[in-house]
PDB file of C-alpha atoms in Angstrom:
ATOM      1  CA  PRO A  80     178.329 133.566  89.429  1.00 81.00           C
ATOM      2  CA  GLU A  81     178.931 133.022  85.797  1.00 89.00           C
ATOM      3  CA  HIS A  82     176.644 130.739  83.901  1.00 91.00           C
ATOM      4  CA  LYS A  83     173.962 130.717  86.822  1.00 95.00           C
ATOM      5  CA  THR A  84     170.521 132.191  86.215  1.00 96.00           C
ATOM      6  CA  ALA A  85     168.430 133.989  88.838  1.00 95.00           C
ATOM      7  CA  VAL A  86     166.495 130.781  89.221  1.00 96.00           C
ATOM      8  CA  ASP A  87     169.745 128.667  89.821  1.00 97.00           C
ATOM      9  CA  VAL A  88     170.917 131.257  92.652  1.00 97.00           C
ATOM     10  CA  PHE A  89     167.690 131.216  94.207  1.00 96.00           C
ATOM     11  CA  GLY A  90     167.543 127.402  94.041  1.00 97.00           C
ATOM     12  CA  ASP A  91     170.880 127.492  95.822  1.00 97.00           C
ATOM     13  CA  PHE A  92     169.432 129.632  98.543  1.00 97.00           C
ATOM     14  CA  LEU A  93     166.366 127.894  99.168  1.00 97.00           C
ATOM     15  CA  SER A  94     168.737 124.604  99.464  1.00 97.00           C
ATOM     16  CA  TYR A  95     170.745 126.648 101.940  1.00 97.00           C
ATOM     17  CA  LEU A  96     167.929 127.379 104.017  1.00 96.00           C
ATOM     18  CA  PHE A  97     166.373 123.875 103.968  1.00 96.00           C
ATOM     19  CA  ARG A  98     169.851 122.451 105.059  1.00 96.00           C
ATOM     20  CA  CYS A  99     169.825 124.875 107.893  1.00 97.00           C
ATOM     21  CA  THR A 100     166.232 124.107 108.845  1.00 95.00           C
ATOM     22  CA  HIS A 101     166.958 120.369 108.853  1.00 95.00           C
ATOM     23  CA  SER A 102     170.059 120.855 110.980  1.00 96.00           C
ATOM     24  CA  PHE A 103     168.256 122.946 113.663  1.00 96.00           C
ATOM     25  CA  ILE A 104     165.351 120.389 113.978  1.00 94.00           C
ATOM     26  CA  VAL A 105     167.568 117.243 114.143  1.00 95.00           C
ATOM     27  CA  ASP A 106     170.002 119.040 116.423  1.00 95.00           C
ATOM     28  CA  THR A 107     167.681 120.871 118.957  1.00 95.00           C
ATOM     29  CA  HIS A 108     164.771 118.334 119.210  1.00 92.00           C
ATOM     30  CA  ALA A 109     165.037 115.529 121.594  1.00 91.00           C
ATOM     31  CA  ASN A 110     163.735 113.174 118.964  1.00 93.00           C
ATOM     32  CA  GLY A 111     164.888 115.241 115.985  1.00 94.00           C
ATOM     33  CA  HIS A 112     165.814 112.631 113.696  1.00 94.00           C
ATOM     34  CA  ALA A 113     162.441 110.680 114.058  1.00 95.00           C
ATOM     35  CA  LEU A 114     160.708 114.075 113.763  1.00 94.00           C
ATOM     36  CA  TRP A 115     162.210 114.845 110.593  1.00 94.00           C
ATOM     37  CA  ARG A 116     161.652 111.375 109.047  1.00 94.00           C
ATOM     38  CA  ALA A 117     158.127 111.541 109.800  1.00 94.00           C
ATOM     39  CA  VAL A 118     157.578 114.827 107.928  1.00 92.00           C
ATOM     40  CA  GLU A 119     160.326 115.053 105.124  1.00 89.00           C
ATOM     41  CA  ASN A 120     158.432 113.731 102.312  1.00 89.00           C
ATOM     42  CA  ASP A 121     155.207 115.971 103.262  1.00 90.00           C
ATOM     43  CA  ILE A 122     156.273 119.412 104.079  1.00 94.00           C
ATOM     44  CA  GLN A 123     154.460 122.181 102.464  1.00 94.00           C
ATOM     45  CA  PHE A 124     156.466 125.314 101.749  1.00 95.00           C
ATOM     46  CA  VAL A 125     154.854 128.785 101.626  1.00 92.00           C
ATOM     47  CA  LEU A 126     156.927 131.130  99.694  1.00 93.00           C
ATOM     48  CA  SER A 127     156.122 134.826  99.616  1.00 90.00           C
ATOM     49  CA  HIS A 128     156.544 137.094  96.470  1.00 91.00           C
ATOM     50  CA  PRO A 129     156.032 140.736  95.628  1.00 89.00           C
ATOM     51  CA  ASN A 130     152.559 141.838  94.917  1.00 87.00           C
ATOM     52  CA  GLY A 131     151.626 141.596  91.190  1.00 85.00           C
ATOM     53  CA  TRP A 132     153.840 138.458  90.787  1.00 87.00           C
ATOM     54  CA  GLU A 133     151.642 135.524  88.996  1.00 87.00           C
ATOM     55  CA  GLY A 134     151.950 132.429  87.011  1.00 88.00           C
ATOM     56  CA  ALA A 135     155.122 133.340  85.227  1.00 91.00           C
ATOM     57  CA  GLN A 136     157.064 134.138  88.394  1.00 94.00           C
ATOM     58  CA  GLN A 137     155.568 131.669  90.618  1.00 93.00           C
ATOM     59  CA  THR A 138     156.713 128.944  88.049  1.00 93.00           C
ATOM     60  CA  LYS A 139     160.244 130.112  88.342  1.00 95.00           C
ATOM     61  CA  MET A 140     160.081 129.817  92.117  1.00 95.00           C
ATOM     62  CA  ARG A 141     158.615 126.298  91.826  1.00 95.00           C
ATOM     63  CA  ARG A 142     161.700 125.794  89.341  1.00 96.00           C
ATOM     64  CA  ALA A 143     164.225 127.030  92.051  1.00 97.00           C
ATOM     65  CA  ALA A 144     162.470 124.776  94.961  1.00 96.00           C
ATOM     66  CA  VAL A 145     163.143 121.916  92.531  1.00 96.00           C
ATOM     67  CA  LEU A 146     166.728 122.842  91.870  1.00 96.00           C
ATOM     68  CA  GLY A 147     167.001 123.118  95.745  1.00 96.00           C
ATOM     69  CA  ARG A 148     165.796 119.738  96.275  1.00 95.00           C
ATOM     70  CA  LEU A 149     163.083 120.971  98.244  1.00 95.00           C
ATOM     71  CA  ILE A 150     160.546 119.083  96.220  1.00 95.00           C
ATOM     72  CA  PRO A 151     160.576 116.507  93.528  1.00 94.00           C
ATOM     73  CA  ASP A 152     160.077 117.564  89.986  1.00 95.00           C
ATOM     74  CA  THR A 153     156.671 115.962  89.642  1.00 94.00           C
ATOM     75  CA  ASP A 154     152.992 117.587  90.155  1.00 94.00           C
ATOM     76  CA  GLU A 155     152.564 116.231  93.557  1.00 94.00           C
ATOM     77  CA  GLY A 156     156.044 117.818  94.596  1.00 93.00           C
ATOM     78  CA  LYS A 157     154.984 121.078  92.910  1.00 93.00           C
ATOM     79  CA  SER A 158     151.564 121.061  94.777  1.00 94.00           C
ATOM     80  CA  ARG A 159     153.664 121.320  97.880  1.00 95.00           C
ATOM     81  CA  ILE A 160     154.473 125.008  97.200  1.00 95.00           C
ATOM     82  CA  ARG A 161     151.950 127.555  98.037  1.00 93.00           C
ATOM     83  CA  PHE A 162     152.424 131.386  97.576  1.00 94.00           C
ATOM     84  CA  VAL A 163     151.523 134.496  99.312  1.00 90.00           C
ATOM     85  CA  THR A 164     152.119 137.879  98.165  1.00 90.00           C
ATOM     86  CA  GLU A 165     154.096 140.270 100.590  1.00 89.00           C
ATOM     87  CA  GLY A 166     151.208 142.131 101.468  1.00 84.00           C
ATOM     88  CA  GLU A 167     149.412 139.067 102.797  1.00 85.00           C
ATOM     89  CA  ALA A 168     152.690 137.779 104.773  1.00 85.00           C
ATOM     90  CA  SER A 169     152.941 141.288 106.223  1.00 85.00           C
ATOM     91  CA  LEU A 170     149.308 140.944 107.444  1.00 82.00           C
ATOM     92  CA  HIS A 171     149.878 137.448 108.789  1.00 79.00           C
ATOM     93  CA  ALA A 172     152.907 138.642 110.651  1.00 83.00           C
ATOM     94  CA  CYS A 173     151.103 141.591 112.174  1.00 84.00           C
ATOM     95  CA  VAL A 174     148.275 139.305 113.272  1.00 82.00           C
ATOM     96  CA  LEU A 175     150.516 136.843 114.865  1.00 82.00           C
ATOM     97  CA  ASN A 176     152.519 139.394 116.615  1.00 82.00           C
ATOM     98  CA  GLY A 177     149.360 141.137 118.242  1.00 78.00           C
ATOM     99  CA  LEU A 178     150.292 144.263 116.142  1.00 74.00           C
ATOM    100  CA  ALA A 179     146.823 144.397 114.485  1.00 67.00           C
ATOM    101  CA  ALA A 180     144.793 143.385 117.593  1.00 69.00           C
ATOM    102  CA  ASP A 181     143.184 147.025 118.041  1.00 69.00           C
ATOM    103  CA  VAL A 182     142.099 147.113 114.215  1.00 66.00           C
ATOM    104  CA  LEU A 183     140.867 143.507 114.308  1.00 62.00           C
ATOM    105  CA  SER A 184     138.613 144.305 117.445  1.00 67.00           C
ATOM    106  CA  VAL A 185     137.070 147.049 115.767  1.00 62.00           C
ATOM    107  CA  CYS A 186     136.452 144.753 112.722  1.00 61.00           C
ATOM    108  CA  LEU A 187     135.099 142.086 114.697  1.00 59.00           C
ATOM    109  CA  SER A 188     132.745 144.473 116.795  1.00 60.00           C
ATOM    110  CA  ALA A 189     131.276 146.019 113.728  1.00 57.00           C
TER     111      ALA A 189
END
């Protein structure tokens, strides 16, 4: 959109995802409202980014999280954002889904 930066658009997208997550938790869990209230100010966010991105890009992603109202614009709020590279995220997905079980068993037995 005109007059919006990529960071603004990413912030809007993060806000949308956060609202959907909130709605899902509140609507599908028996005690969803209480569960959300118990964690809403302490949620840790893990964002993935391309391999090779570092401080400058991560700073923009943190700014988008603030604009999307995931976190407050404070040092404490910003500390709730964690980053992983796409490579790390892919590895975790493989391990969690058992796709690397044969490789891990060889590594662990060596």
